[in-house]
Amino acid sequence: MGERFGVRNSGAIAVIEGAGDHCCEYMTGGRVVVLGKTGRNFAAGMSGGVAYVYDPDHTFDYFCNMDMVELSLVEDSVSRKELLELIRQHYLHTGSALAGRMLDNWQRYIEDFIQVVPIEYKRVLEEEKMARLHEKIADIQRDY
């Protein structure tokens, strides 16, 4: 993809095999998966949504604008399943050889993905998760 892919994305889901500078700039929602290299200034002003970046060289942090986002490995099962399904759909729709290799050897490839989440967005998601947990507990307590 070219420069500024996913800028101001507010809900679209996209899987691409490389991006230029400023990818996911001012993104407010949706999902972006990058299966290749990125240019500089990734995620500048990103306030929502989630990006997954394949980073086999472990250099992505150099290209990412860290002012508003947090980087992590894709460790939780929900995120791993989401990423796997997005890559699977990409493969089904495009026949991508790269996506096919990733799917064939998922356990090796998943270890080289970075999850990019805006700090405030992550806080809101965690608060929503806790509210749902408290609701479940209240429901169970009512049943006794």
PDB file of C-alpha atoms in Angstrom, residues 54-110:
ATOM      1  CA  TYR A  54       4.142  -8.487  11.424  1.00  0.00           C
ATOM      2  CA  ASP A  55       7.617  -7.603  12.701  1.00  0.00           C
ATOM      3  CA  PRO A  56      10.093 -10.453  12.103  1.00  0.00           C
ATOM      4  CA  ASP A  57      13.085  -8.086  12.319  1.00  0.00           C
ATOM      5  CA  HIS A  58      11.897  -6.636  15.648  1.00  0.00           C
ATOM      6  CA  THR A  59      12.392  -3.074  14.420  1.00  0.00           C
ATOM      7  CA  PHE A  60       8.783  -1.848  14.335  1.00  0.00           C
ATOM      8  CA  ASP A  61       9.127   0.281  17.470  1.00  0.00           C
ATOM      9  CA  TYR A  62      11.559   2.473  15.510  1.00  0.00           C
ATOM     10  CA  PHE A  63       8.852   3.245  12.919  1.00  0.00           C
ATOM     11  CA  CYS A  64       5.948   3.663  15.342  1.00  0.00           C
ATOM     12  CA  ASN A  65       4.955   7.009  16.824  1.00  0.00           C
ATOM     13  CA  MET A  66       4.630   6.055  20.500  1.00  0.00           C
ATOM     14  CA  ASP A  67       2.959   9.258  21.717  1.00  0.00           C
ATOM     15  CA  MET A  68      -0.528   7.740  22.112  1.00  0.00           C
ATOM     16  CA  VAL A  69      -0.126   3.971  21.689  1.00  0.00           C
ATOM     17  CA  GLU A  70       1.189   0.956  23.491  1.00  0.00           C
ATOM     18  CA  LEU A  71       2.909  -1.970  21.807  1.00  0.00           C
ATOM     19  CA  SER A  72       2.612  -5.546  22.991  1.00  0.00           C
ATOM     20  CA  LEU A  73       2.924  -9.090  21.801  1.00  0.00           C
ATOM     21  CA  VAL A  74      -0.341 -10.722  20.736  1.00  0.00           C
ATOM     22  CA  GLU A  75      -0.762 -12.817  23.848  1.00  0.00           C
ATOM     23  CA  ASP A  76      -4.417 -13.043  24.798  1.00  0.00           C
ATOM     24  CA  SER A  77      -6.515 -15.704  23.103  1.00  0.00           C
ATOM     25  CA  VAL A  78      -9.199 -13.292  21.847  1.00  0.00           C
ATOM     26  CA  SER A  79      -6.648 -11.148  19.998  1.00  0.00           C
ATOM     27  CA  ARG A  80      -4.855 -14.223  18.627  1.00  0.00           C
ATOM     28  CA  LYS A  81      -8.133 -15.618  17.289  1.00  0.00           C
ATOM     29  CA  GLU A  82      -9.078 -12.259  15.782  1.00  0.00           C
ATOM     30  CA  LEU A  83      -5.710 -11.921  14.030  1.00  0.00           C
ATOM     31  CA  LEU A  84      -5.799 -15.503  12.768  1.00  0.00           C
ATOM     32  CA  GLU A  85      -9.298 -15.005  11.328  1.00  0.00           C
ATOM     33  CA  LEU A  86      -8.358 -11.717   9.638  1.00  0.00           C
ATOM     34  CA  ILE A  87      -5.362 -13.365   7.966  1.00  0.00           C
ATOM     35  CA  ARG A  88      -7.487 -16.374   7.008  1.00  0.00           C
ATOM     36  CA  GLN A  89     -10.055 -14.104   5.356  1.00  0.00           C
ATOM     37  CA  HIS A  90      -7.259 -12.244   3.557  1.00  0.00           C
ATOM     38  CA  TYR A  91      -5.958 -15.555   2.225  1.00  0.00           C
ATOM     39  CA  LEU A  92      -9.430 -16.701   1.121  1.00  0.00           C
ATOM     40  CA  HIS A  93     -10.095 -13.433  -0.748  1.00  0.00           C
ATOM     41  CA  THR A  94      -6.651 -12.879  -2.277  1.00  0.00           C
ATOM     42  CA  GLY A  95      -4.812 -16.201  -2.385  1.00  0.00           C
ATOM     43  CA  SER A  96      -1.830 -14.413  -0.818  1.00  0.00           C
ATOM     44  CA  ALA A  97       1.203 -16.695  -0.667  1.00  0.00           C
ATOM     45  CA  LEU A  98       2.450 -14.875   2.439  1.00  0.00           C
ATOM     46  CA  ALA A  99      -0.860 -15.315   4.261  1.00  0.00           C
ATOM     47  CA  GLY A 100      -0.862 -18.983   3.243  1.00  0.00           C
ATOM     48  CA  ARG A 101       2.608 -19.511   4.737  1.00  0.00           C
ATOM     49  CA  MET A 102       1.514 -17.778   7.930  1.00  0.00           C
ATOM     50  CA  LEU A 103      -1.559 -19.969   8.255  1.00  0.00           C
ATOM     51  CA  ASP A 104       0.449 -23.137   7.577  1.00  0.00           C
ATOM     52  CA  ASN A 105       2.925 -22.327  10.345  1.00  0.00           C
ATOM     53  CA  TRP A 106       0.837 -20.131  12.639  1.00  0.00           C
ATOM     54  CA  GLN A 107       2.671 -20.928  15.897  1.00  0.00           C
ATOM     55  CA  ARG A 108       5.932 -19.649  14.451  1.00  0.00           C
ATOM     56  CA  TYR A 109       4.508 -16.531  12.793  1.00  0.00           C
ATOM     57  CA  ILE A 110       2.266 -15.337  15.662  1.00  0.00           C
TER      58      ILE A 110
END
